[in-house]
Short mmCIF file of C-alpha atoms and ligand atoms in Angstrom, two decimals:
data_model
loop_
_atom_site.label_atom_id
_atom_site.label_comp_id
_atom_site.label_asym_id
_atom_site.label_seq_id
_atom_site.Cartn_x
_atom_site.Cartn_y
_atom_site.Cartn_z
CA UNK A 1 9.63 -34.67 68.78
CA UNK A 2 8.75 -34.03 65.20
CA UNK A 3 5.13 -32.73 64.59
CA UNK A 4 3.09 -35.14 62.38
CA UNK A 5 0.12 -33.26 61.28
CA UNK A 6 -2.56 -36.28 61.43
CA UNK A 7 -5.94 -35.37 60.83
CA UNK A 8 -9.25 -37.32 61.27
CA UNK A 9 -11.36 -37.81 58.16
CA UNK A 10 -14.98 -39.00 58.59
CA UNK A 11 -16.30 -41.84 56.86
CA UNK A 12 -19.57 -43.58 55.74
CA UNK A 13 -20.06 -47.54 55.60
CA UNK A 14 -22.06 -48.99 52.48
CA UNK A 15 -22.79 -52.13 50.65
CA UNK A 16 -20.36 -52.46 47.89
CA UNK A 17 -20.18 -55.57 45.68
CA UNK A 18 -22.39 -57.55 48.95
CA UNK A 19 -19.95 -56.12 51.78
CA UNK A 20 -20.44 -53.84 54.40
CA UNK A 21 -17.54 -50.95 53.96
CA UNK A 22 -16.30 -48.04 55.03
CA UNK A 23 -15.89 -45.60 52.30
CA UNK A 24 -14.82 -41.69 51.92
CA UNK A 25 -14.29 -40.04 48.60
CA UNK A 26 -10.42 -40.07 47.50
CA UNK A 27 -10.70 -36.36 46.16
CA UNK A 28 -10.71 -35.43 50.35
CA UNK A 29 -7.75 -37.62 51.26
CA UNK A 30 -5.14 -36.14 47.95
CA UNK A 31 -6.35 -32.72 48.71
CA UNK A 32 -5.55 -32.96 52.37
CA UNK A 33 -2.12 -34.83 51.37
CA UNK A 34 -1.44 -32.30 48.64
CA UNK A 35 -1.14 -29.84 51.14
CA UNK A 36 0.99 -31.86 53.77
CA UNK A 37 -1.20 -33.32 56.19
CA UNK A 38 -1.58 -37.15 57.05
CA UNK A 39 -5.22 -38.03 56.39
CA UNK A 40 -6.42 -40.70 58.83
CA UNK A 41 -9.68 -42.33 57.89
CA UNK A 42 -11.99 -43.00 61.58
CA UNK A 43 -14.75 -45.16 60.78
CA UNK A 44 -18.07 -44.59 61.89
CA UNK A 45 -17.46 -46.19 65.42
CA UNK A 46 -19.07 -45.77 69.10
CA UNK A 47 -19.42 -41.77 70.00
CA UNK A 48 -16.87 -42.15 73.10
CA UNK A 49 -14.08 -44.32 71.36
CA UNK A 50 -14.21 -40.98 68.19
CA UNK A 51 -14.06 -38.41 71.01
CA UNK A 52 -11.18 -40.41 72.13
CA UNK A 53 -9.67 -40.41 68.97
CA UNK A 54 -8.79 -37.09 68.20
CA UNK A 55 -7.03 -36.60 72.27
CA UNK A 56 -4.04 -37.03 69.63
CA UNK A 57 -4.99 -35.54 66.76
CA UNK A 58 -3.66 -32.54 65.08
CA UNK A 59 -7.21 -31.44 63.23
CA UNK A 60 -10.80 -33.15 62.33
CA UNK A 61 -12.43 -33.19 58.60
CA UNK A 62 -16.16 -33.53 58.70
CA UNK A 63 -16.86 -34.72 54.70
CA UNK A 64 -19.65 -34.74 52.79
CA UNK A 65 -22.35 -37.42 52.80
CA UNK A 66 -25.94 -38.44 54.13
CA UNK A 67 -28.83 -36.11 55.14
CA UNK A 68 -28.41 -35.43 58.68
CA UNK A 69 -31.46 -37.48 61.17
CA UNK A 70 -34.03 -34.43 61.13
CA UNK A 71 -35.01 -35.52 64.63
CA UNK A 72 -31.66 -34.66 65.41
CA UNK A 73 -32.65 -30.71 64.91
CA UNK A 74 -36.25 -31.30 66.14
CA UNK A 75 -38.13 -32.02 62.33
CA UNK A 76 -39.91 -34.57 61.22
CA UNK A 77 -38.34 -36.02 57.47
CA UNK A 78 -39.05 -34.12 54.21
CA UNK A 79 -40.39 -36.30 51.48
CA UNK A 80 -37.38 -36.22 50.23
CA UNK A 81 -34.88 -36.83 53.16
CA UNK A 82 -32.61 -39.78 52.69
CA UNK A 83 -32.56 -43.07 55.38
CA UNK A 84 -30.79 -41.87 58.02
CA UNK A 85 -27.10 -43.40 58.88
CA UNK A 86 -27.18 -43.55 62.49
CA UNK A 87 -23.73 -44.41 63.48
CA UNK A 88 -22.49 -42.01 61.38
CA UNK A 89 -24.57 -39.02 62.59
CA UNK A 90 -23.64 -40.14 66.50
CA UNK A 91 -20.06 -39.94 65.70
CA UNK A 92 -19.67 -36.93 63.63
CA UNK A 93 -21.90 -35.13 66.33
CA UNK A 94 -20.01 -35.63 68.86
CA UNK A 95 -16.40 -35.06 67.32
CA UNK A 96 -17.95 -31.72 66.15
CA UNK A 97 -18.65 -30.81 69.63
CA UNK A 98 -15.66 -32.44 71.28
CA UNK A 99 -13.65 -30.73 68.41
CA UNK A 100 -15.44 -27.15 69.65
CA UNK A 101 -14.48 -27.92 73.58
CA UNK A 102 -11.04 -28.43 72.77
CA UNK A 103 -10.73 -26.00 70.11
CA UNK A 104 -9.13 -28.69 67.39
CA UNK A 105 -8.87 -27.00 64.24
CA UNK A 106 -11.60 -28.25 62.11
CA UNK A 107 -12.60 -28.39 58.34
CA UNK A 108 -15.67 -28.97 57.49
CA UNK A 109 -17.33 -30.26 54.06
CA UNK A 110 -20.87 -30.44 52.87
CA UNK A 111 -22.78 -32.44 55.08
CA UNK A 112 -19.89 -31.82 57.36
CA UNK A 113 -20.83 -28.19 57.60
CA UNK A 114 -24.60 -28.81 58.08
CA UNK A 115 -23.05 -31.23 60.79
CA UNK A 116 -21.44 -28.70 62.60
CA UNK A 117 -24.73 -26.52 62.53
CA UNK A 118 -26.75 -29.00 64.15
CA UNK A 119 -24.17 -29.97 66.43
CA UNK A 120 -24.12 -26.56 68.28
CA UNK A 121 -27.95 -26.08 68.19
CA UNK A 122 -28.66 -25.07 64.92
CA UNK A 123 -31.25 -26.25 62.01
CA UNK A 124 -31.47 -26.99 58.44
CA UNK A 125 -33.50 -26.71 55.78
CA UNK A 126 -34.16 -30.23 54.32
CA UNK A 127 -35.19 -29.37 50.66
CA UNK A 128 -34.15 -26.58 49.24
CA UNK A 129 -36.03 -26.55 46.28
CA UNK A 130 -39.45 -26.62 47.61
CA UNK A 131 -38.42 -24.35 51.24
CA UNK A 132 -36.28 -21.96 49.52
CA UNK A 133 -36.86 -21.97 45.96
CA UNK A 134 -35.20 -19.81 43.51
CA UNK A 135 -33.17 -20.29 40.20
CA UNK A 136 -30.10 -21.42 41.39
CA UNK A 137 -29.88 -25.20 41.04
CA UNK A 138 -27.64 -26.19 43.78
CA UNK A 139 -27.64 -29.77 42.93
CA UNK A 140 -26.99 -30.27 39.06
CA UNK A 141 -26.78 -33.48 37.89
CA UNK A 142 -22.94 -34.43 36.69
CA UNK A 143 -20.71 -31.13 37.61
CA UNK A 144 -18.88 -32.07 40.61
CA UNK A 145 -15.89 -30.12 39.47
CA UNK A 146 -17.50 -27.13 37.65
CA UNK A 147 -18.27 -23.43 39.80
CA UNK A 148 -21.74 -23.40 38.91
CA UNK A 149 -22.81 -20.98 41.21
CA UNK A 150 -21.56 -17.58 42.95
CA UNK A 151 -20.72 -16.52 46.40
CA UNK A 152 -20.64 -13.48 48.33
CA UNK A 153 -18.27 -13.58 51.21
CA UNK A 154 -18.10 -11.47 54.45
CA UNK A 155 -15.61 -8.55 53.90
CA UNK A 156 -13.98 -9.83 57.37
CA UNK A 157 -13.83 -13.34 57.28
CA UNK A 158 -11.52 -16.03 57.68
CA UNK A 159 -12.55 -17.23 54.10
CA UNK A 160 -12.11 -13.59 52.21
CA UNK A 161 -8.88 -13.62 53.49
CA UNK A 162 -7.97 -17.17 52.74
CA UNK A 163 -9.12 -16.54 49.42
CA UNK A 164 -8.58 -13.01 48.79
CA UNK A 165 -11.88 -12.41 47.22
CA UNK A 166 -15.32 -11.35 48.57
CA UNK A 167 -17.00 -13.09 45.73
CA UNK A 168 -16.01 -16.36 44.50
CA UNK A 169 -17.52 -19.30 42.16
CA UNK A 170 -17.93 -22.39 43.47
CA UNK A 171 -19.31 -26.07 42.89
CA UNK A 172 -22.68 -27.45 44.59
CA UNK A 173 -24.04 -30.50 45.36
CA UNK A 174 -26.37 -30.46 48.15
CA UNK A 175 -30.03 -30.51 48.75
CA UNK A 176 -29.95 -29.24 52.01
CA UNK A 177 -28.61 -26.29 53.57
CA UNK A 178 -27.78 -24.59 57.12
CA UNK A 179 -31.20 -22.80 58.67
CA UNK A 180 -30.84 -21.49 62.15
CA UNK A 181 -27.26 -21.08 63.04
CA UNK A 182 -25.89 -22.52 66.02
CA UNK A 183 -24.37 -21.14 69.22
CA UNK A 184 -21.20 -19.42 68.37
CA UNK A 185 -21.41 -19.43 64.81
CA UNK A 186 -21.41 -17.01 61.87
CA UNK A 187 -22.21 -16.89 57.75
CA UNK A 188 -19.55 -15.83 56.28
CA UNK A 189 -20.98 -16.83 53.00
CA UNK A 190 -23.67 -16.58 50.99
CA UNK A 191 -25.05 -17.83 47.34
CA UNK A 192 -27.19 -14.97 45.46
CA UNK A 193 -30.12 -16.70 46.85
CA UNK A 194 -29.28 -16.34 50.08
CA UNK A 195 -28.40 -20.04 50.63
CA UNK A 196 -25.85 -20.56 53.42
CA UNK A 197 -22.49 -21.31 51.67
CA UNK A 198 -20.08 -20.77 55.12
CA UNK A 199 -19.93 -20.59 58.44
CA UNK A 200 -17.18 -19.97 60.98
CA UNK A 201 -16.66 -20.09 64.62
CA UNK A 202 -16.64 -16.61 66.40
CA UNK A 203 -14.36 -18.12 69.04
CA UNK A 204 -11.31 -17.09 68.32
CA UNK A 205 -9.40 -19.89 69.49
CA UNK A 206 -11.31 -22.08 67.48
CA UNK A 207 -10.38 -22.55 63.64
CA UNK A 208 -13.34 -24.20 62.07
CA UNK A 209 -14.30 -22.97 58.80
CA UNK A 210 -17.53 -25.03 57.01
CA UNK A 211 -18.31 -24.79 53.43
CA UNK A 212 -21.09 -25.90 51.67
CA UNK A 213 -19.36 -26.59 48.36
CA UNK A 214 -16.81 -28.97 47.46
CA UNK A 215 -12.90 -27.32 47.47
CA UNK A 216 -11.57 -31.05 47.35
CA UNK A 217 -13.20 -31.69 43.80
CA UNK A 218 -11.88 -28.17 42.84
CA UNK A 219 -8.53 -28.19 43.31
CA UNK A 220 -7.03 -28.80 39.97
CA UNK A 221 -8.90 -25.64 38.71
CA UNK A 222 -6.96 -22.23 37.31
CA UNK A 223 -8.41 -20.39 40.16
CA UNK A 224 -6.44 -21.32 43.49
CA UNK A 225 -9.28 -20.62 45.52
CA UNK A 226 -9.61 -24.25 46.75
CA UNK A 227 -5.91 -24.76 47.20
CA UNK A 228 -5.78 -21.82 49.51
CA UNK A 229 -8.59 -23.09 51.60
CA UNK A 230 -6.41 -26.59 52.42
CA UNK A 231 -3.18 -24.87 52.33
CA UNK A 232 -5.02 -22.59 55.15
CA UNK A 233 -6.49 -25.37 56.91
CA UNK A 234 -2.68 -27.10 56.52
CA UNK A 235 -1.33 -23.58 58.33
CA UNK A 236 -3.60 -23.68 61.23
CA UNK A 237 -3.22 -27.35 61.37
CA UNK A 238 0.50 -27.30 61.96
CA UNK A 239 -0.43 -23.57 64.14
CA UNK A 240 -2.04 -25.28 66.99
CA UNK A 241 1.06 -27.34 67.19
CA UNK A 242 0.06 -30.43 68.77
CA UNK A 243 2.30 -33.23 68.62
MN1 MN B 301 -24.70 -24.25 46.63
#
């Protein structure tokens, strides 16, 4: 049987033009394509019908999105927390930790990385500005695509070598970051604040590299760092060779 390299995408579900929808940026969906895999879109739907889902699935993609439900790590909401999306944190929960258990190779993005903290036990930090202020503005107003910040990466990571760097720019748009790290985790990044910028899995068996920047709005850059990281994620994708 030929291998088709599906993958799961996450999704959100807002009002557009009246209508309930669900909605992922495109920039995840051509990046994943770009580098050969079949992006399927999962709605935000029951917890036990998206651990179900990815029984057949070649790898998961936790995007970016929403503030992660505080009560979810044990916190009450920052001022400046966003309305939680329920359904959405439910499901990406528990296809993070169904994705751990059965070792699916996972990418995660943004939110999806902060997901993947709080889904094995760890924390974040719900305002960066005012909990760990410095003069690094990791959420500038209209520079998606533009490395506005550096990186230092772990001399012996999966992401040095994917990259071939140990220091990298990068783009950032988040408010929030990873706090205490969960069970079986590691930073493998770090901004020149100290902000958590990655974090991998120490299980071997287990590719799941989570980035707090956004590769998918970077890959039409001169620097192939962000092609790399889905070409990788396309390698260890097709690797686990489930079909
Ligand atoms: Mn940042």
């Amino acid at each position: 049987m030929t291998f088709a390299p599906f993958v799961i995408v996450t999704s959100t579900t807002e009002i557009i033009r009246g209508v309930s929808r669900v909605r992922v940026n495109e920039a995840y969906t051509n990046a994943l394509a770009a580098a050969g895999l079949i992006p399927v879109i999962l709605p935000p739907v029951h917890a036990a019908l998206a651990v179900a889902s990815i029984a057949d699935i070649a790898g998961l993609v936790l995007t970016g999105g929403e503030d992660v439900d505080p009560a979810l790590f044990g916190q009450s909401p920052h001022p400046t927390t966003g309305a939680p999306h329920a359904a959405r944190d439910g499901y990406e929960l528990a296809l993070a930790r169904a994705a751990a258990e059965q070792r699916i190779p996972t990418l995660a993005i943004c939110r999806g990385a902060q997901v993947v903290n709080v889904a094995l036990g760890g924390t974040l930090f719900q305002d960066i500005p005012s909990q760990q202020p410095s003069n690094i503005d990791h959420a500038p107003d209209d520079k998606r695509a533009e490395r506005v910040h550096a990186i230092a990466i772990e001399r012996d990571s999966v992401l040095a070598e994917i990259v071939g760097a140990t220091s990298i720019r990068t783009n950032s748009s988040h408010h929030q970051s990873v706090d205490r790290v969960g069970r079986d985790l590691r930073v493998t990044a770090r901004s020149e604040d100290g902000i958590v910028e990655a974090l991998e899995s120490t299980d071997a068996n287990w590719w799941m590299l989570a980035v707090q920047w956004h590769p998918e709005e970077l890959t039409a850059t001169p620097e192939n760092w962000d092609r790399r990281l889905f070409a990788a994620y396309a390698d260890a994708v097709r690797a686990a060779g489930r079909d």
